[in-house]
DNA sequence: GGCCCTCTTTAGGGCCTT
């Protein structure tokens, strides 16, 4: 499956078409040996309240400990939890070194704006990940994330990542996503502080050396990203500086405006799926189903807006942009 | 909470996210 190709004659314009769903990237290649969880085979049981497709119940273990580089004393604890993923067909191992996590902030990254200006092959430095979260409510201050899904648009092995998250509290809005307290408030479902190192390592396994990761979500600016930033902060982690975010909601608004339609015509993910005749795989308002749908909506939106890759990247924002907006007020 | 629109800007309501 490929993104639509937008081409301008005699101009070299990079588009999402460059990110095809087929290349392979093994988690095994980039891992160390301190934190560890396992993604098991794909033929497993369906999850309670999950998808109609082959959702996988994956027992996993996480080893936490000190740095192998500094030879500090290592304390290992095993945390059983379930990682839900639909695409991994072979047994693979992802290990995480906590020192390595802290070094995310020391990697020198390329100047993306300069590369666009110089028309360099920016696709060599970019990873596009569509993501979605399910939460216990709307308030980033008071509510918690209970499910996260990532999909690397490059495709290939391990291109999707999905997990439930233990919020340590009652889930009052199960009627929205069908995720119940019983499903997440369990010792074998990871808490956010346990999950973040795994997420960081997963994303690192997908990114290119010295490159940026573009995270795309619907209403990312006012919901998903502030939630993510808040959870990282609460768990004493920082969003890596090479993580950039793009919100598809303004793209949808821009398109309706271009077509002379009122915004009340619908800019929700549901409305966009109906517009493009995209069917949800599984139930809407489950993270992976929404991610899959948004991945398809994204290619249609960029096609309709005639938006080249550089134009999409130009719409990015960072967590510090959100902070500066807050400070101004 | 941010963005957009309008019966507007010294405001208010609706949409979008769960």
mmCIF file of C-alpha atoms (C1' of nucleotides) in Angstrom:
data_model
loop_
_atom_site.group_PDB
_atom_site.id
_atom_site.type_symbol
_atom_site.label_atom_id
_atom_site.label_comp_id
_atom_site.label_asym_id
_atom_site.label_seq_id
_atom_site.Cartn_x
_atom_site.Cartn_y
_atom_site.Cartn_z
ATOM 1 C CA UNK A 1 0.000 0.000 0.000
ATOM 2 C CA UNK A 2 1.396 3.372 -0.952
ATOM 3 C CA UNK A 3 0.476 6.942 -0.344
ATOM 4 C CA UNK A 4 -0.819 8.895 -3.290
ATOM 5 C CA UNK A 5 1.754 10.440 -5.504
ATOM 6 C CA UNK A 6 1.698 14.169 -6.008
ATOM 7 C CA UNK A 7 4.027 15.286 -8.717
ATOM 8 C CA UNK A 8 4.848 18.625 -10.163
ATOM 9 C CA UNK A 9 6.577 18.442 -13.549
ATOM 10 C CA UNK A 10 10.282 19.261 -13.471
ATOM 11 C CA UNK A 11 10.164 19.887 -9.758
ATOM 12 C CA UNK A 12 11.447 17.465 -7.199
ATOM 13 C CA UNK A 13 8.792 17.534 -4.540
ATOM 14 C CA UNK A 14 8.836 14.920 -1.833
ATOM 15 C CA UNK A 15 5.478 13.536 -0.871
ATOM 16 C CA UNK A 16 4.067 10.937 1.456
ATOM 17 C CA UNK A 17 4.267 8.612 -1.527
ATOM 18 C CA UNK A 18 7.874 8.114 -0.565
ATOM 19 C CA UNK A 19 6.794 6.295 2.549
ATOM 20 C CA UNK A 20 5.604 2.939 1.338
ATOM 21 C CA UNK A 21 4.332 0.169 3.536
ATOM 22 C CA UNK A 22 6.799 -2.511 2.777
ATOM 23 C CA UNK A 23 10.276 -1.986 4.036
ATOM 24 C CA UNK A 24 11.472 -4.103 6.865
ATOM 25 C CA UNK A 25 13.023 -2.913 10.078
ATOM 26 C CA UNK A 26 13.934 -5.270 12.802
ATOM 27 C CA UNK A 27 13.733 -4.231 16.399
ATOM 28 C CA UNK A 28 16.525 -6.602 17.212
ATOM 29 C CA UNK A 29 19.188 -4.553 15.488
ATOM 30 C CA UNK A 30 19.084 -1.507 17.699
ATOM 31 C CA UNK A 31 18.654 -2.892 21.127
ATOM 32 C CA UNK A 32 20.672 -3.237 24.280
ATOM 33 C CA UNK A 33 20.087 -5.554 27.151
ATOM 34 C CA UNK A 34 18.739 -3.797 30.180
ATOM 35 C CA UNK A 35 15.007 -3.298 29.615
ATOM 36 C CA UNK A 36 13.341 -6.085 27.727
ATOM 37 C CA UNK A 37 9.916 -7.039 26.487
ATOM 38 C CA UNK A 38 8.918 -9.669 24.024
ATOM 39 C CA UNK A 39 6.492 -9.554 21.162
ATOM 40 C CA UNK A 40 5.251 -13.054 20.594
ATOM 41 C CA UNK A 41 3.740 -14.777 17.585
ATOM 42 C CA UNK A 42 0.653 -13.445 15.821
ATOM 43 C CA UNK A 43 -1.613 -16.424 16.162
ATOM 44 C CA UNK A 44 -3.017 -15.814 19.554
ATOM 45 C CA UNK A 45 -6.239 -15.196 21.373
ATOM 46 C CA UNK A 46 -8.487 -12.227 20.723
ATOM 47 C CA UNK A 47 -8.588 -9.623 23.430
ATOM 48 C CA UNK A 48 -11.634 -8.793 25.419
ATOM 49 C CA UNK A 49 -13.425 -5.888 23.817
ATOM 50 C CA UNK A 50 -10.866 -5.789 21.034
ATOM 51 C CA UNK A 51 -10.965 -5.975 17.289
ATOM 52 C CA UNK A 52 -12.523 -8.418 14.941
ATOM 53 C CA UNK A 53 -9.142 -8.876 13.258
ATOM 54 C CA UNK A 54 -6.431 -11.040 14.738
ATOM 55 C CA UNK A 55 -5.664 -9.006 17.797
ATOM 56 C CA UNK A 56 -2.948 -10.591 19.744
ATOM 57 C CA UNK A 57 -2.624 -11.213 23.409
ATOM 58 C CA UNK A 58 1.083 -10.963 24.148
ATOM 59 C CA UNK A 59 2.591 -11.826 27.467
ATOM 60 C CA UNK A 60 5.622 -9.635 27.853
ATOM 61 C CA UNK A 61 8.311 -8.980 30.378
ATOM 62 C CA UNK A 62 10.244 -5.823 31.118
ATOM 63 C CA UNK A 63 13.594 -5.838 32.794
ATOM 64 C CA UNK A 64 14.639 -2.634 34.473
ATOM 65 C CA UNK A 65 18.085 -1.825 35.650
ATOM 66 C CA UNK A 66 21.151 0.392 35.543
ATOM 67 C CA UNK A 67 23.571 1.214 32.817
ATOM 68 C CA UNK A 68 25.682 -1.468 31.238
ATOM 69 C CA UNK A 69 28.170 1.199 30.184
ATOM 70 C CA UNK A 70 28.831 2.502 33.662
ATOM 71 C CA UNK A 71 28.764 -0.926 35.231
ATOM 72 C CA UNK A 72 26.462 0.380 37.909
ATOM 73 C CA UNK A 73 24.790 -2.114 40.114
ATOM 74 C CA UNK A 74 21.882 -3.578 38.221
ATOM 75 C CA UNK A 75 18.569 -4.353 39.894
ATOM 76 C CA UNK A 76 16.239 -6.391 37.733
ATOM 77 C CA UNK A 77 12.512 -6.604 38.125
ATOM 78 C CA UNK A 78 10.190 -8.459 35.860
ATOM 79 C CA UNK A 79 6.933 -6.800 34.945
ATOM 80 C CA UNK A 80 4.366 -8.937 33.206
ATOM 81 C CA UNK A 81 2.050 -7.099 30.826
ATOM 82 C CA UNK A 82 0.354 -7.467 27.503
ATOM 83 C CA UNK A 83 1.442 -5.729 24.375
ATOM 84 C CA UNK A 84 -1.218 -5.732 21.716
ATOM 85 C CA UNK A 85 -0.052 -5.681 18.152
ATOM 86 C CA UNK A 86 -1.567 -7.022 14.986
ATOM 87 C CA UNK A 87 1.288 -7.113 12.552
ATOM 88 C CA UNK A 88 4.270 -8.766 14.133
ATOM 89 C CA UNK A 89 4.377 -12.240 12.744
ATOM 90 C CA UNK A 90 7.703 -13.415 14.007
ATOM 91 C CA UNK A 91 9.146 -13.546 17.466
ATOM 92 C CA UNK A 92 11.244 -10.526 18.114
ATOM 93 C CA UNK A 93 12.921 -8.894 21.059
ATOM 94 C CA UNK A 94 13.211 -5.268 22.018
ATOM 95 C CA UNK A 95 15.593 -4.301 24.745
ATOM 96 C CA UNK A 96 16.029 -0.900 26.288
ATOM 97 C CA UNK A 97 18.987 0.667 27.969
ATOM 98 C CA UNK A 98 18.019 3.476 30.317
ATOM 99 C CA UNK A 99 21.293 5.322 29.681
ATOM 100 C CA UNK A 100 20.505 5.194 25.999
ATOM 101 C CA UNK A 101 17.101 6.750 26.687
ATOM 102 C CA UNK A 102 18.712 9.697 28.434
ATOM 103 C CA UNK A 103 21.048 10.145 25.474
ATOM 104 C CA UNK A 104 18.157 10.878 23.105
ATOM 105 C CA UNK A 105 18.775 14.491 23.981
ATOM 106 C CA UNK A 106 22.423 14.469 22.977
ATOM 107 C CA UNK A 107 22.010 13.297 19.391
ATOM 108 C CA UNK A 108 22.798 16.065 16.890
ATOM 109 C CA UNK A 109 19.892 16.338 14.488
ATOM 110 C CA UNK A 110 19.865 17.734 11.007
ATOM 111 C CA UNK A 111 18.318 21.147 10.404
ATOM 112 C CA UNK A 112 15.083 20.173 8.729
ATOM 113 C CA UNK A 113 14.091 23.691 7.631
ATOM 114 C CA UNK A 114 17.483 24.165 6.030
ATOM 115 C CA UNK A 115 17.185 20.844 4.240
ATOM 116 C CA UNK A 116 13.805 21.794 2.821
ATOM 117 C CA UNK A 117 15.221 25.140 1.678
ATOM 118 C CA UNK A 118 18.136 23.393 0.026
ATOM 119 C CA UNK A 119 15.818 20.781 -1.503
ATOM 120 C CA UNK A 120 17.825 17.930 -0.045
ATOM 121 C CA UNK A 121 16.423 14.451 0.096
ATOM 122 C CA UNK A 122 14.621 14.941 3.380
ATOM 123 C CA UNK A 123 12.876 11.586 3.131
ATOM 124 C CA UNK A 124 16.129 9.960 4.186
ATOM 125 C CA UNK A 125 15.820 11.678 7.552
ATOM 126 C CA UNK A 126 12.128 11.353 8.295
ATOM 127 C CA UNK A 127 9.950 8.745 9.941
ATOM 128 C CA UNK A 128 6.173 9.271 9.892
ATOM 129 C CA UNK A 129 4.227 7.728 12.740
ATOM 130 C CA UNK A 130 0.470 8.089 12.951
ATOM 131 C CA UNK A 131 -0.650 7.713 16.542
ATOM 132 C CA UNK A 132 -3.679 7.831 18.767
ATOM 133 C CA UNK A 133 -4.424 7.590 22.460
ATOM 134 C CA UNK A 134 -7.483 6.571 24.407
ATOM 135 C CA UNK A 135 -7.922 8.196 27.783
ATOM 136 C CA UNK A 136 -10.163 8.177 30.822
ATOM 137 C CA UNK A 137 -11.511 11.593 29.821
ATOM 138 C CA UNK A 138 -10.738 14.964 28.243
ATOM 139 C CA UNK A 139 -8.787 16.690 30.989
ATOM 140 C CA UNK A 140 -5.051 16.312 30.530
ATOM 141 C CA UNK A 141 -4.544 17.373 34.126
ATOM 142 C CA UNK A 142 -6.915 14.948 35.756
ATOM 143 C CA UNK A 143 -7.307 12.046 33.349
ATOM 144 C CA UNK A 144 -4.943 9.298 32.218
ATOM 145 C CA UNK A 145 -3.956 7.506 29.017
ATOM 146 C CA UNK A 146 -5.276 3.946 28.865
ATOM 147 C CA UNK A 147 -4.293 2.927 25.339
ATOM 148 C CA UNK A 148 -1.633 3.981 22.825
ATOM 149 C CA UNK A 149 -1.181 2.941 19.203
ATOM 150 C CA UNK A 150 1.577 3.843 16.745
ATOM 151 C CA UNK A 151 1.820 3.048 13.061
ATOM 152 C CA UNK A 152 5.016 3.750 11.141
ATOM 153 C CA UNK A 153 3.886 4.645 7.623
ATOM 154 C CA UNK A 154 7.026 3.115 6.243
ATOM 155 C CA UNK A 155 5.494 -0.248 7.000
ATOM 156 C CA UNK A 156 7.355 -3.508 7.324
ATOM 157 C CA UNK A 157 7.935 -5.721 10.296
ATOM 158 C CA UNK A 158 7.019 -4.184 13.649
ATOM 159 C CA UNK A 159 5.537 -1.139 11.936
ATOM 160 C CA UNK A 160 2.695 -0.996 14.452
ATOM 161 C CA UNK A 161 2.819 -0.774 18.210
ATOM 162 C CA UNK A 162 -0.170 -0.920 20.490
ATOM 163 C CA UNK A 163 -0.630 -1.402 24.163
ATOM 164 C CA UNK A 164 -3.116 -0.836 26.927
ATOM 165 C CA UNK A 165 -1.885 1.328 29.798
ATOM 166 C CA UNK A 166 -2.711 0.869 33.460
ATOM 167 C CA UNK A 167 -4.043 4.234 34.691
ATOM 168 C CA UNK A 168 -4.306 3.098 38.306
ATOM 169 C CA UNK A 169 -7.839 4.418 38.484
ATOM 170 C CA UNK A 170 -11.420 3.671 37.528
ATOM 171 C CA UNK A 171 -12.279 4.058 33.833
ATOM 172 C CA UNK A 172 -15.545 5.963 33.797
ATOM 173 C CA UNK A 173 -15.942 6.361 30.031
ATOM 174 C CA UNK A 174 -15.881 2.735 28.912
ATOM 175 C CA UNK A 175 -18.998 3.407 26.848
ATOM 176 C CA UNK A 176 -16.787 5.412 24.458
ATOM 177 C CA UNK A 177 -13.987 2.945 23.727
ATOM 178 C CA UNK A 178 -15.120 -0.265 25.425
ATOM 179 C CA UNK A 179 -11.952 -0.282 27.517
ATOM 180 C CA UNK A 180 -12.960 -1.203 31.031
ATOM 181 C CA UNK A 181 -11.323 -0.797 34.418
ATOM 182 C CA UNK A 182 -11.040 -4.570 34.549
ATOM 183 C CA UNK A 183 -9.016 -4.599 31.314
ATOM 184 C CA UNK A 184 -6.405 -2.028 32.350
ATOM 185 C CA UNK A 185 -6.185 -1.964 36.136
ATOM 186 C CA UNK A 186 -4.183 -5.154 36.287
ATOM 187 C CA UNK A 187 -0.657 -5.948 37.353
ATOM 188 C CA UNK A 188 0.130 -7.337 33.898
ATOM 189 C CA UNK A 189 -0.752 -4.074 32.110
ATOM 190 C CA UNK A 190 2.140 -1.560 32.146
ATOM 191 C CA UNK A 191 1.840 1.783 33.881
ATOM 192 C CA UNK A 192 2.931 4.860 31.963
ATOM 193 C CA UNK A 193 6.251 5.131 33.780
ATOM 194 C CA UNK A 194 7.042 1.562 32.766
ATOM 195 C CA UNK A 195 5.860 2.049 29.221
ATOM 196 C CA UNK A 196 7.651 5.285 28.294
ATOM 197 C CA UNK A 197 11.149 3.727 28.068
ATOM 198 C CA UNK A 198 9.675 1.039 25.837
ATOM 199 C CA UNK A 199 7.961 3.638 23.654
ATOM 200 C CA UNK A 200 11.164 5.643 23.361
ATOM 201 C CA UNK A 201 13.112 2.600 22.310
ATOM 202 C CA UNK A 202 10.427 1.512 19.847
ATOM 203 C CA UNK A 203 10.435 4.925 18.170
ATOM 204 C CA UNK A 204 14.216 4.955 18.138
ATOM 205 C CA UNK A 205 14.166 1.582 16.394
ATOM 206 C CA UNK A 206 12.040 3.135 13.650
ATOM 207 C CA UNK A 207 13.863 6.436 13.182
ATOM 208 C CA UNK A 208 16.737 7.115 10.832
ATOM 209 C CA UNK A 209 20.187 8.110 12.148
ATOM 210 C CA UNK A 210 20.163 11.789 12.991
ATOM 211 C CA UNK A 211 16.646 12.053 11.640
ATOM 212 C CA UNK A 212 13.318 13.383 12.833
ATOM 213 C CA UNK A 213 10.142 11.541 13.699
ATOM 214 C CA UNK A 214 6.922 13.203 12.570
ATOM 215 C CA UNK A 215 3.996 12.138 14.751
ATOM 216 C CA UNK A 216 0.587 12.668 13.199
ATOM 217 C CA UNK A 217 -2.709 12.643 15.080
ATOM 218 C CA UNK A 218 -6.174 14.138 14.724
ATOM 219 C CA UNK A 219 -6.592 17.114 17.046
ATOM 220 C CA UNK A 220 -3.009 16.504 18.152
ATOM 221 C CA UNK A 221 -2.391 20.111 19.160
ATOM 222 C CA UNK A 222 -5.053 20.339 21.802
ATOM 223 C CA UNK A 223 -5.526 16.747 22.851
ATOM 224 C CA UNK A 224 -3.049 13.961 22.064
ATOM 225 C CA UNK A 225 0.201 15.913 22.356
ATOM 226 C CA UNK A 226 -0.669 17.849 25.533
ATOM 227 C CA UNK A 227 -1.770 14.529 27.063
ATOM 228 C CA UNK A 228 1.477 12.868 26.013
ATOM 229 C CA UNK A 229 3.600 15.770 27.247
ATOM 230 C CA UNK A 230 1.765 15.772 30.553
ATOM 231 C CA UNK A 231 2.256 12.036 31.054
ATOM 232 C CA UNK A 232 5.957 12.259 30.141
ATOM 233 C CA UNK A 233 6.372 15.120 32.583
ATOM 234 C CA UNK A 234 4.473 13.327 35.336
ATOM 235 C CA UNK A 235 6.787 10.327 34.891
ATOM 236 C CA UNK A 236 9.907 12.550 34.810
ATOM 237 C CA UNK A 237 10.683 11.997 31.139
ATOM 238 C CA UNK A 238 11.120 14.526 28.342
ATOM 239 C CA UNK A 239 9.841 14.335 24.793
ATOM 240 C CA UNK A 240 12.939 13.776 22.589
ATOM 241 C CA UNK A 241 13.931 16.902 20.641
ATOM 242 C CA UNK A 242 13.683 15.119 17.302
ATOM 243 C CA UNK A 243 9.974 14.388 17.812
ATOM 244 C CA UNK A 244 7.819 16.758 15.783
ATOM 245 C CA UNK A 245 4.030 16.735 15.655
ATOM 246 C CA UNK A 246 1.484 17.387 12.932
ATOM 247 C CA UNK A 247 -2.236 17.875 13.515
ATOM 248 C CA UNK A 248 -4.632 16.702 10.797
ATOM 249 C CA UNK A 249 -7.575 18.703 12.162
ATOM 250 C CA UNK A 250 -6.342 22.039 10.694
ATOM 251 C CA UNK A 251 -5.762 20.213 7.397
ATOM 252 C CA UNK A 252 -9.389 19.088 7.388
ATOM 253 C CA UNK A 253 -10.543 22.628 8.188
ATOM 254 C CA UNK A 254 -8.346 24.004 5.418
ATOM 255 C CA UNK A 255 -9.822 21.574 2.925
ATOM 256 C CA UNK A 256 -13.422 22.412 3.789
ATOM 257 C CA UNK A 257 -12.571 26.091 3.560
ATOM 258 C CA UNK A 258 -11.006 25.588 0.128
ATOM 259 C CA UNK A 259 -14.151 23.812 -1.000
ATOM 260 C CA UNK A 260 -16.324 26.596 0.312
ATOM 261 C CA UNK A 261 -17.943 24.328 2.876
ATOM 262 C CA UNK A 262 -18.766 25.259 6.444
ATOM 263 C CA UNK A 263 -16.777 23.624 9.228
ATOM 264 C CA UNK A 264 -20.033 22.256 10.554
ATOM 265 C CA UNK A 265 -19.912 19.943 7.525
ATOM 266 C CA UNK A 266 -17.655 17.846 9.739
ATOM 267 C CA UNK A 267 -13.953 17.719 10.472
ATOM 268 C CA UNK A 268 -14.054 14.806 12.895
ATOM 269 C CA UNK A 269 -12.242 11.601 12.044
ATOM 270 C CA UNK A 270 -15.614 9.908 11.619
ATOM 271 C CA UNK A 271 -16.763 12.583 9.181
ATOM 272 C CA UNK A 272 -13.525 12.365 7.210
ATOM 273 C CA UNK A 273 -13.811 8.581 6.990
ATOM 274 C CA UNK A 274 -17.342 8.936 5.664
ATOM 275 C CA UNK A 275 -16.191 11.560 3.171
ATOM 276 C CA UNK A 276 -13.489 9.259 1.831
ATOM 277 C CA UNK A 277 -15.511 6.068 2.231
ATOM 278 C CA UNK A 278 -12.942 4.632 4.632
ATOM 279 C CA UNK A 279 -14.142 1.790 6.821
ATOM 280 C CA UNK A 280 -12.858 1.394 10.368
ATOM 281 C CA UNK A 281 -10.921 -1.810 10.931
ATOM 282 C CA UNK A 282 -12.412 -2.840 14.236
ATOM 283 C CA UNK A 283 -14.275 -0.474 16.493
ATOM 284 C CA UNK A 284 -13.849 3.262 16.227
ATOM 285 C CA UNK A 285 -12.431 4.852 19.376
ATOM 286 C CA UNK A 286 -9.965 2.060 19.845
ATOM 287 C CA UNK A 287 -6.483 3.438 19.315
ATOM 288 C CA UNK A 288 -5.301 1.139 16.524
ATOM 289 C CA UNK A 289 -8.573 1.371 14.603
ATOM 290 C CA UNK A 290 -8.390 5.157 14.683
ATOM 291 C CA UNK A 291 -4.716 5.076 13.681
ATOM 292 C CA UNK A 292 -5.424 2.843 10.698
ATOM 293 C CA UNK A 293 -8.273 5.097 9.587
ATOM 294 C CA UNK A 294 -6.245 8.279 10.084
ATOM 295 C CA UNK A 295 -3.358 6.843 8.063
ATOM 296 C CA UNK A 296 -5.740 6.538 5.109
ATOM 297 C CA UNK A 297 -7.369 9.906 5.756
ATOM 298 C CA UNK A 298 -3.937 11.542 5.847
ATOM 299 C CA UNK A 299 -3.018 10.439 2.350
ATOM 300 C CA UNK A 300 -6.370 11.622 1.005
ATOM 301 C CA UNK A 301 -6.131 14.962 2.777
ATOM 302 C CA UNK A 302 -2.622 15.678 1.512
ATOM 303 C CA UNK A 303 -3.708 14.661 -1.981
ATOM 304 C CA UNK A 304 -6.784 16.901 -1.972
ATOM 305 C CA UNK A 305 -4.812 19.808 -0.527
ATOM 306 C CA UNK A 306 -1.995 19.186 -3.029
ATOM 307 C CA UNK A 307 0.283 19.322 -0.036
ATOM 308 C CA UNK A 308 3.873 18.210 -0.669
ATOM 309 C CA UNK A 309 5.955 16.653 2.070
ATOM 310 C CA UNK A 310 7.765 19.923 2.757
ATOM 311 C CA UNK A 311 4.385 21.635 3.159
ATOM 312 C CA UNK A 312 3.230 19.002 5.617
ATOM 313 C CA UNK A 313 6.426 19.272 7.627
ATOM 314 C CA UNK A 314 6.097 23.052 7.639
ATOM 315 C CA UNK A 315 2.889 22.597 9.643
ATOM 316 C CA UNK A 316 4.666 20.816 12.469
ATOM 317 C CA UNK A 317 4.777 21.988 16.045
ATOM 318 C CA UNK A 318 6.765 20.975 19.085
ATOM 319 C CA UNK A 319 5.808 20.610 22.751
ATOM 320 C CA UNK A 320 7.637 23.871 23.466
ATOM 321 C CA UNK A 321 5.290 25.626 21.031
ATOM 322 C CA UNK A 322 2.392 24.552 23.230
ATOM 323 C CA UNK A 323 4.199 25.743 26.341
ATOM 324 C CA UNK A 324 4.964 29.145 24.830
ATOM 325 C CA UNK A 325 1.314 29.606 23.841
ATOM 326 C CA UNK A 326 0.308 28.836 27.418
ATOM 327 C CA UNK A 327 2.868 31.292 28.834
ATOM 328 C CA UNK A 328 1.666 34.112 26.610
ATOM 329 C CA UNK A 329 -1.771 33.916 28.196
ATOM 330 C "C1'" DG B 1 -8.000 24.125 25.455
ATOM 331 C "C1'" DG B 2 -7.336 25.870 20.778
ATOM 332 C "C1'" DC B 3 -9.413 27.103 16.646
ATOM 333 C "C1'" DC B 4 -13.025 28.983 13.782
ATOM 334 C "C1'" DC B 5 -17.147 31.598 12.721
ATOM 335 C "C1'" DT B 6 -20.357 35.294 13.387
ATOM 336 C "C1'" DC B 7 -25.714 37.935 15.308
ATOM 337 C "C1'" DT B 8 -17.565 39.733 16.286
ATOM 338 C "C1'" DT B 9 -12.946 41.707 18.291
ATOM 339 C "C1'" DT B 10 -14.360 44.932 25.454
ATOM 340 C "C1'" DA B 11 -17.849 37.917 22.996
ATOM 341 C "C1'" DG B 12 -19.871 33.776 22.766
ATOM 342 C "C1'" DG B 13 -20.931 29.416 20.881
ATOM 343 C "C1'" DG B 14 -19.709 25.178 18.372
ATOM 344 C "C1'" DC B 15 -16.386 21.718 16.963
ATOM 345 C "C1'" DC B 16 -12.753 18.369 17.996
ATOM 346 C "C1'" DT B 17 -10.275 15.087 21.053
ATOM 347 C "C1'" DT B 18 -11.938 10.700 25.318
#
